[in-house]
Each structure stands twice: as structure tokens, then as C-alpha cells.
């Protein structure tokens, strides 16, 4: 018998992976900055191995939602459940170890370090080493280092970037830096990957390639992806469920088809039709 | 031959500056703050060592270890108590707090150990090496200081380049937020940095007082400022920069006082700093900081 999981449209979707619980659930999530409510009553459910989209006009609060999910901001209200577990009290680093990884709208790589080291930093936090074996280069250090090296190259090969491993991250072209951010996030072994405008600055053919890669990541790593994107071809092309945010509130949820024909969404994006 | 003698003295003094400068530079690189209390941690280290060797009569190595342990804990304690609550405050607030901690340590030392100078017994007890019929004298302290400096440099390079914690430190120094999102615990990384910096300060304190044996509650402040200068000179935030800056500064200071004027040596040292910063504002090995537009 096939299993179903809820998607942002609150309908059920055929689950590709085993397991009943959604990877992420938020209930009444909200944050105020002073008197300003930036996000309010944010309800979202993401199934395991689902690709979900978060869209909305500029300033709608999309990145704020990412910051709430990763505890860069602490929510004023509401709860976040990651794999069914409450995340109250966790800080950003703990959230990452619990399974959420993200990329940034403005690239934030460790620019002075090599491509390989950027990926390895992600890997290292999930590796067992002790400081003495590291300093004295005991066999266990070399074993771990070799494993990290192999894993790093393997991850880089997703984007065909293994040849760039020894380059300085900050010297890579823009598109490659964006891809490296995704690789670095994957290195922390997430179960939910948050992508903040992954296609920003990419041309249509690069975007098409990125869409294939996001699908491939989902299939190979069996993880869920939540992405913020302004490129509607990408969002409509790969997302199974979409949430539309405006002024910090969810104005629509649904499948790409439902969102495209939703009058509220069209109004939010294009403005109200003038009475003739 | 006197030239060589001066050079060796300069390198030895410079090595002490370098070890202190490493503490400044690492803390600056990771916590983006100037820890002006760092010089006074040196003084605490020297007092601890003094008490254990002179008052309790225990061997020198025990005193060094005790000084390292006490200063490491002191460093972590200072960071937790004074700087951590100001993590998101303006840098000026943190700077003033650091100056406050500095005075607090000096006056605590005055209260505990009194204002009379203590005569520090060198922790090194083998003889100086005399070469060329006694024309070239290499003191035992100089040998130990330079060796300690080299060992520390190698250990730190391996630590920052190859250990998990070292890599985490480099990541935090580049982008605290992104590092957190890679699962790096920023608080423990900063604590670790203060611990390492303060441990090095303890070693520097013992070495400094072995070479210049007058111990006062203000002993740490001038070397602290010189080492800070050395860190800026080499490019603050850069570990090899602190090393090179420290040694150059020591050599310049000794040469200036030997060949130009004893009284003007400090003025010359800081004058050189001003010239270097005018020509290369990021210091010798400092990375260029791109202004955000």
C-alpha cells in the first residue's frame, strides 16, 4: 500500500520515502520586530522528500521565515516541529545538527578558504574526531581526513565542480559560488534543505540545469527542499506544493496549477485591476 | 659582533611580543574585538609562576603549567562574564569594557600582591652559550623563548589548518552567521579562542619576566600595547602576521635603543608602525577588506 504525506496545499501527496511524519511542521509561527509584525500565523507542513516553494512579493517576509526556521531569529509565537520534535530552545548550530541546512540570498561562503575546505567544514561538524588525533596526525586523523576528502569530492561532483576543489572559494564565478553554497549545505547532512533564491542571477539554461539538480538532490539524498524563488518557471516547474506569502501572512497554498490561477495571488503580484 | 648580540636580543624580545600578539590577533579575528585586558593576563600568569617557584618552592615547569591553567580559566571567565553579554553591542562598548577589565585585573593584583616589585627568578636554569671567546652571548632565556615561539607557531598552524576546532575558528572568523548554519557552536569557538590566547599569554608572561625580572601589577600593560602594535603591524587577524610583526617589532626596538637612543626607542617603534600603516593600512600580511557598497 502506498503512503501519503501532507503537502502545503493541505492535500495528500504520494510519498516517495518511507516514514509517516512530515519533516517540518510549523504552527501559528510568527515574529514581531518592535511593533511590526513581520510574519504571522505561518502554517506550513513539508513532507519527507517534498520540493516546496515559498513565494511572494518583495518584502513579504520570505527570508524572515527562513531565519525563523533556522533560529537566526527566535519566533515570538508559535512552534516549529522538525521530524516531529519541538525545536524550542535550540540555537542555530543545534538546528543545523538536527537537520536543517540553508543557502543565502547574498552568498556567504568562506571566501578565503578553498572550495574543498568550505565543504569539509560542513562535513567536520558531523564527524567524530578528537583534537589530539588531529594535532598529532594519528591514523584516525588520516582515516577521517580521507573520508572527508572523498565525501567532499563526491558532493562537489553533483555540480561537476570536483576540478575546482583546490580553488579559493571567493575567486569562483558567481554561478559556481551559488552552487558551492548548495554543496556546502548538503555536507551538513540535512533532512531539509532551504534554498534562498538559488536561481538568482542565472540565465535560463543555467536555471533549467539547476532544476534538474534540485530534483536529483531530492532523489539521491531523500531530503525535502524548501525554496524561495522569484523565477516562476523554476517554482512552477519543480515545486509540488507552493505557499504564497504577502505582508507576512499566507495568502494561498496549493499546487502550482492552483497557485497560478488563484485570483488573490495574481492580485498580490500584479495589483488590483483598476475599475474602468 | 655586538650587532649579532643585539639581533639575538631583539629576536628574543620579539618572540615574546609575537606570542602575546597571537592572543590579540586570534581574538580579534574571531570575536572582532580588541581585548585590551590581554596584557594583564600576562601579568597574572607571571605572578602565579612567581608564587609557585619563589613562595612554594616548586619546580619551574610546575609553575608554568599552573600559570597556563589559571590564565586559561581566567580568559574563559573574562569572556563569559564581561564580553559575552555584549556580543551584539557596539564595538565601542566592548572596547571600553576591555579597558575596564584591564584596570580591574591590575588593581586586583595590586590588592592581592601589593605594589612592591617582586624579583622574578628565571625559570631557565642552564647557562648562557658563549661563542667567539665570549663576544657573542646567547642567553638561556633567549634560546627557550625563541624555541617556545617556534613550537607555538607550528602548533597553532596545525591547529587552525587541520583540526575540527581550528577549521571552525576560521569559519567563524569569516562569517559568524554562516558558520552557525554549518552547525558550528560560535560560543564555544569564541571561548576556545580566549582559552588559547590566555594560555599563550601565561607562557609569554613567564618568558618575559624571566628575561626582565621585575614583576609589578603593571608589568603586562606596556608589553601588551607593544604586542597589540605588533599584531596591527603584521596585519590584525593574521596568525603569521602576528608572528612576523612581533619579531620585527622586537628587533626594531632593541636596535633603536642600542644605536639611536635608549629613551626614544618606544617612540621609534610606534613611529615605524605609523609609517607601515600609512603605506599599507592592513598591515604587512593583513587581508584587504572589501567595503560593502
Short mmCIF file of C-alpha atoms in Angstrom, two decimals, chain A residues 70 92-93 96-97 102 104 108-113 117 120-122 124-125 127 129 131 134-135 137 141 145 184 188, chain B residues 155 158-159 161-165 167-168 170-172 174-187 192 287:
data_model
loop_
_atom_site.label_atom_id
_atom_site.label_comp_id
_atom_site.label_asym_id
_atom_site.label_seq_id
_atom_site.Cartn_x
_atom_site.Cartn_y
_atom_site.Cartn_z
CA UNK A 70 16.98 28.24 11.31
CA UNK A 92 21.18 27.97 15.01
CA UNK A 93 24.01 25.46 15.30
CA UNK A 96 21.72 22.61 11.70
CA UNK A 97 22.80 19.48 13.53
CA UNK A 102 20.36 26.56 4.12
CA UNK A 104 21.77 32.55 1.45
CA UNK A 108 28.03 33.78 2.31
CA UNK A 109 30.81 31.33 1.57
CA UNK A 110 34.07 31.21 3.50
CA UNK A 111 35.71 33.09 0.66
CA UNK A 112 39.32 32.92 1.82
CA UNK A 113 39.28 29.13 2.02
CA UNK A 117 37.57 23.27 2.80
CA UNK A 120 34.71 19.97 4.67
CA UNK A 121 33.68 22.50 7.33
CA UNK A 122 30.15 21.23 6.83
CA UNK A 124 33.54 18.07 10.00
CA UNK A 125 30.78 19.15 12.33
CA UNK A 127 32.40 13.75 12.17
CA UNK A 129 37.44 13.35 15.74
CA UNK A 131 41.77 17.21 18.98
CA UNK A 134 44.15 15.89 14.81
CA UNK A 135 47.26 17.62 16.16
CA UNK A 137 48.11 13.21 12.96
CA UNK A 141 43.03 11.57 11.69
CA UNK A 145 40.51 13.13 6.57
CA UNK A 184 28.27 23.11 1.49
CA UNK A 188 25.92 19.01 6.89
CA UNK B 155 51.26 24.02 16.80
CA UNK B 158 48.47 22.77 12.54
CA UNK B 159 45.63 23.55 14.92
CA UNK B 161 44.61 24.35 9.50
CA UNK B 162 43.85 20.76 10.31
CA UNK B 163 41.70 20.29 13.37
CA UNK B 164 37.95 20.43 13.51
CA UNK B 165 38.01 23.23 16.10
CA UNK B 167 38.57 24.95 10.96
CA UNK B 168 35.53 26.03 12.90
CA UNK B 170 38.47 30.03 10.61
CA UNK B 171 34.87 29.71 9.53
CA UNK B 172 33.64 31.82 12.45
CA UNK B 174 34.97 34.80 8.17
CA UNK B 175 31.24 34.70 8.73
CA UNK B 176 29.75 34.04 12.13
CA UNK B 177 26.20 33.58 10.84
CA UNK B 178 27.10 31.19 8.06
CA UNK B 179 29.32 29.24 10.45
CA UNK B 180 26.41 28.77 12.85
CA UNK B 181 24.33 27.44 10.00
CA UNK B 182 27.04 24.87 9.34
CA UNK B 183 26.45 23.51 12.84
CA UNK B 184 29.37 25.34 14.44
CA UNK B 185 28.79 26.42 18.02
CA UNK B 186 30.02 30.02 17.93
CA UNK B 187 30.04 30.50 21.71
CA UNK B 192 38.22 28.27 22.91
CA UNK B 287 43.82 40.80 4.12
#
